[in-house]
Amino acid sequence: MGISSLAGSLLCIKLNQDSPQLEKLTSKMEAAFPAPIPAALPSLTTREAITDTLQRIVLAFDTNDKTLFESSFVTDAVFDLDGHVLNGLDEICNQSFDIVSKLDTTHFISSLRLNYVEGASTASMTASALSQHYRQNTGKIPGATNFTCGSLYHLDVVRGFKVSKLQFNVVEFALTRRNRKRIKRAGFLAQKYQGFGPHTLMHHSVPLLPAALRASVATAIAATSPAMPRRIGLRQQDYLAG
């Protein structure tokens, strides 16, 4: 069964989390993609090989391929996640890849621009990105809790086609209606925030909440994110300002 046929079949089934049909189709969908995904592709030009570093990163997140992810970075790389800085590949994997790769995600890259002079040993790139996140194995469940993030990426690349620094700045952060209702409960907020890790920057959703909830939610976020108490504290007044 081809991928398009699988997609059509999915539309004809009333899906739920325990659906045997869903499990069967999911396994077939996974089998439709080759594994492992090669880190090096043949016949790429230098410019194509440089831009492929970013494609490998986002594809690695979406397919939970750590080998592919690590192939994109130097060992002392810096990962700046909207102000939360991770230093070195081990820390990047522990605090970013190992968490996000367990979710059901899709990352879309657009408006990519490459600054590279032929023969140079370094290059830089900028791109726009849209990423969708669902809890593990819930991406195909209608109405499942999810969040969508719009970001701007900046990458520094060195010889060997590896990223030395990746910085992304969050521009948009949207939560589902269902999630906005459930976030009112402090216990759920703490569980969700810790589950996704500090780098997901749940505090960007606070301005979307009713003014009456902002103080308690901002306090809960600060308590569940010891890695960023200063950053949260500095912005908390903005949350409470209305």
C-alpha positions as MATLAB code, in Angstrom:
seq = 'MGISSLAGSLLCIKLNQDSPQLEKLTSKMEAAFPAPIPAALPSLTTREAITDTLQRIVLAFDTNDKTLFESSFVTDAVFDLDGHVLNGLDEICNQSFDIVSKLDTTHFISSLRLNYVEGASTASMTASALSQHYRQNTGKIPGATNFTCGSLYHLDVVRGFKVSKLQFNVVEFALTRRNRKRIKRAGFLAQKYQGFGPHTLMHHSVPLLPAALRASVATAIAATSPAMPRRIGLRQQDYLAG';
ca = [
       0.000    0.000    0.000;
       1.420    3.392   -1.009;
       1.607    6.438    1.220;
      -1.272    8.177   -0.569;
      -3.434    5.069   -0.185;
      -2.620    4.918    3.503;
      -3.601    8.550    3.923;
      -6.902    7.872    2.198;
      -7.544    4.882    4.435;
      -6.875    6.967    7.521;
      -9.600    9.382    6.490;
     -12.107    6.528    6.304;
     -11.521    5.268    9.836;
     -12.887    6.807   13.012;
      -9.615    6.999   14.880;
      -9.102    6.676   18.599;
      -6.054    6.054   20.727;
      -6.693    2.328   21.093;
      -7.822    1.680   17.528;
      -6.354   -1.567   16.090;
      -6.885   -0.115   12.616;
      -4.753    2.886   13.572;
      -1.980    0.654   14.917;
      -2.016   -1.441   11.747;
      -1.905    1.554    9.429;
       0.769    3.281   11.492;
       3.075    0.271   11.195;
       2.508    0.215    7.429;
       3.226    3.932    7.183;
       6.494    3.475    9.066;
       7.456    0.630    6.747;
       6.923    2.907    3.734;
       9.983    4.999    4.678;
      13.542    3.675    4.285;
      15.665    3.245    7.390;
      18.215    4.335    8.258;
      18.148    7.702    6.507;
      21.593    8.417    5.002;
      23.495   11.341    6.515;
      25.537   11.928    3.359;
      23.861   12.225   -0.029;
      25.678   11.741   -3.345;
      26.339   14.399   -5.975;
      25.486   17.458   -3.869;
      27.049   20.795   -4.733;
      28.822   22.645   -1.923;
      25.872   24.977   -1.411;
      23.430   22.059   -1.372;
      25.593   20.183    1.140;
      25.653   23.215    3.446;
      21.884   23.694    3.388;
      21.433   19.954    3.890;
      22.716   20.360    7.458;
      19.472   22.099    8.421;
      17.355   19.578    6.532;
      19.067   16.758    8.445;
      18.400   18.429   11.791;
      14.653   18.839   11.333;
      14.245   15.438    9.653;
      16.091   13.837   12.574;
      13.616   15.388   15.023;
      10.649   14.149   12.995;
      11.994   10.605   12.556;
      13.730   10.204   15.947;
      17.061    9.558   14.220;
      19.844   10.490   16.643;
      22.630    9.436   14.276;
      21.287   11.775   11.612;
      20.935   14.570   14.178;
      24.492   14.202   15.494;
      25.874   14.172   11.940;
      24.750   17.782   11.595;
      26.762   19.305   14.485;
      30.321   19.757   15.653;
      30.893   18.342   19.141;
      31.212   21.795   20.752;
      28.170   23.268   19.007;
      25.982   25.936   20.606;
      22.169   25.620   20.493;
      20.403   28.873   21.408;
      16.712   28.106   21.875;
      15.192   31.560   22.125;
      17.595   32.548   24.891;
      18.011   29.143   26.538;
      21.577   28.229   25.543;
      22.796   24.631   25.317;
      26.547   24.072   25.005;
      28.019   20.987   23.374;
      26.428   18.124   21.481;
      25.774   16.038   24.597;
      23.770   18.824   26.252;
      21.943   19.550   22.999;
      20.900   15.905   22.724;
      19.949   15.557   26.398;
      17.881   18.734   26.667;
      16.495   19.035   23.155;
      16.698   16.036   20.834;
      15.964   13.331   23.411;
      12.745   15.142   24.381;
      11.400   16.540   21.113;
      12.187   13.415   19.079;
       9.822   11.400   21.292;
       6.899   13.605   20.247;
       4.944   13.398   17.003;
       6.363   16.370   15.105;
       6.603   17.915   11.671;
       9.060   20.735   10.944;
       8.658   22.815    7.781;
      11.546   24.992    6.544;
      11.062   27.899    4.122;
      12.674   31.180    2.987;
      16.130   29.632    3.359;
      19.031   31.917    2.425;
      22.687   30.892    2.370;
      25.630   33.273    2.800;
      28.643   31.442    1.394;
      31.687   32.443   -0.656;
      33.141   29.671   -2.816;
      36.218   28.208   -1.163;
      35.501   29.657    2.290;
      35.647   27.452    5.394;
      32.514   28.905    7.011;
      28.987   29.839    5.987;
      25.776   31.107    7.548;
      22.097   30.532    6.860;
      18.759   32.014    7.811;
      15.364   30.360    7.450;
      11.779   30.480    8.624;
      10.276   27.421   10.288;
       6.857   26.143   11.288;
       6.763   23.161   13.651;
       3.828   21.140   14.960;
       4.088   19.069   18.141;
       1.821   16.339   19.529;
       2.349   13.948   22.400;
       3.803   10.607   21.341;
       1.431    8.517   19.201;
      -1.347   11.147   19.248;
      -0.565   13.016   16.023;
      -3.311   11.189   14.108;
      -5.915   11.513   16.860;
      -8.553   14.157   16.003;
      -8.652   16.901   18.620;
      -5.432   15.804   20.339;
      -3.596   18.423   22.377;
      -0.871   20.090   20.323;
       1.085   23.285   19.884;
       2.458   25.000   16.802;
       5.549   27.172   16.828;
       6.697   29.684   14.199;
      10.392   30.553   14.401;
      13.285   32.281   12.669;
      16.486   30.213   12.392;
      20.083   31.386   12.112;
      22.872   28.852   11.607;
      26.660   29.042   11.438;
      28.228   26.188    9.472;
      31.894   25.143    9.335;
      33.967   23.028    6.969;
      32.753   19.455    6.838;
      29.155   20.658    6.574;
      28.418   20.733   10.287;
      26.609   23.353   12.350;
      28.674   25.204   14.965;
      25.782   27.357   16.187;
      22.023   27.190   15.730;
      19.876   30.004   17.071;
      16.137   30.211   16.778;
      13.818   32.956   17.867;
      10.168   32.168   18.473;
       7.803   34.463   16.586;
       4.490   32.656   17.117;
       3.346   30.132   19.681;
      -0.176   28.735   19.298;
      -1.970   26.273   21.569;
      -5.095   24.308   20.749;
      -8.383   25.453   22.296;
      -8.495   22.251   24.323;
      -5.023   22.904   25.668;
      -5.820   26.512   26.608;
      -8.688   25.237   28.767;
      -6.627   22.540   30.432;
      -3.699   24.845   31.089;
      -5.824   26.576   33.734;
      -5.035   23.723   36.071;
      -1.640   24.317   37.640;
      -0.960   20.602   37.977;
      -1.479   20.006   34.273;
       0.660   23.014   33.428;
       3.570   21.708   35.482;
       3.242   18.219   34.007;
       3.053   19.480   30.450;
       5.881   21.955   30.787;
       8.242   19.467   32.389;
       7.256   16.827   29.860;
       8.280   18.956   26.903;
      11.382   20.373   28.629;
      12.357   24.011   29.301;
      13.441   24.600   25.714;
       9.850   24.468   24.456;
       9.308   27.862   26.078;
       5.787   27.362   27.360;
       5.965   30.867   28.810;
       5.291   32.256   25.324;
       1.689   31.103   25.716;
       1.058   33.183   28.837;
       0.041   36.370   26.975;
      -2.715   34.337   25.284;
      -4.413   33.586   28.590;
      -7.085   35.662   30.353;
      -5.546   38.396   32.499;
      -6.923   36.825   35.690;
      -4.859   33.671   35.079;
      -1.563   35.245   34.119;
      -0.145   35.703   37.613;
      -0.746   32.107   38.737;
       0.405   30.635   35.434;
       3.590   32.730   35.308;
       4.393   31.655   38.870;
       3.783   27.995   38.015;
       6.056   28.217   34.983;
       8.853   29.778   37.040;
       8.517   26.930   39.549;
       8.670   24.230   36.866;
      11.589   25.746   34.957;
      14.559   26.172   37.307;
      16.807   26.504   34.255;
      15.284   29.879   33.386;
      14.140   31.624   36.597;
      15.847   34.876   35.692;
      14.378   34.953   32.194;
      10.893   34.203   33.508;
      11.257   36.760   36.278;
      12.294   39.519   33.912;
       9.279   38.916   31.680;
       6.709   38.216   34.354;
       5.792   41.905   34.637;
       4.975   41.919   30.935;
       2.577   39.020   31.483;
       0.793   40.802   34.293;
       0.556   44.139   32.526;
      -2.525   43.105   30.568;
];
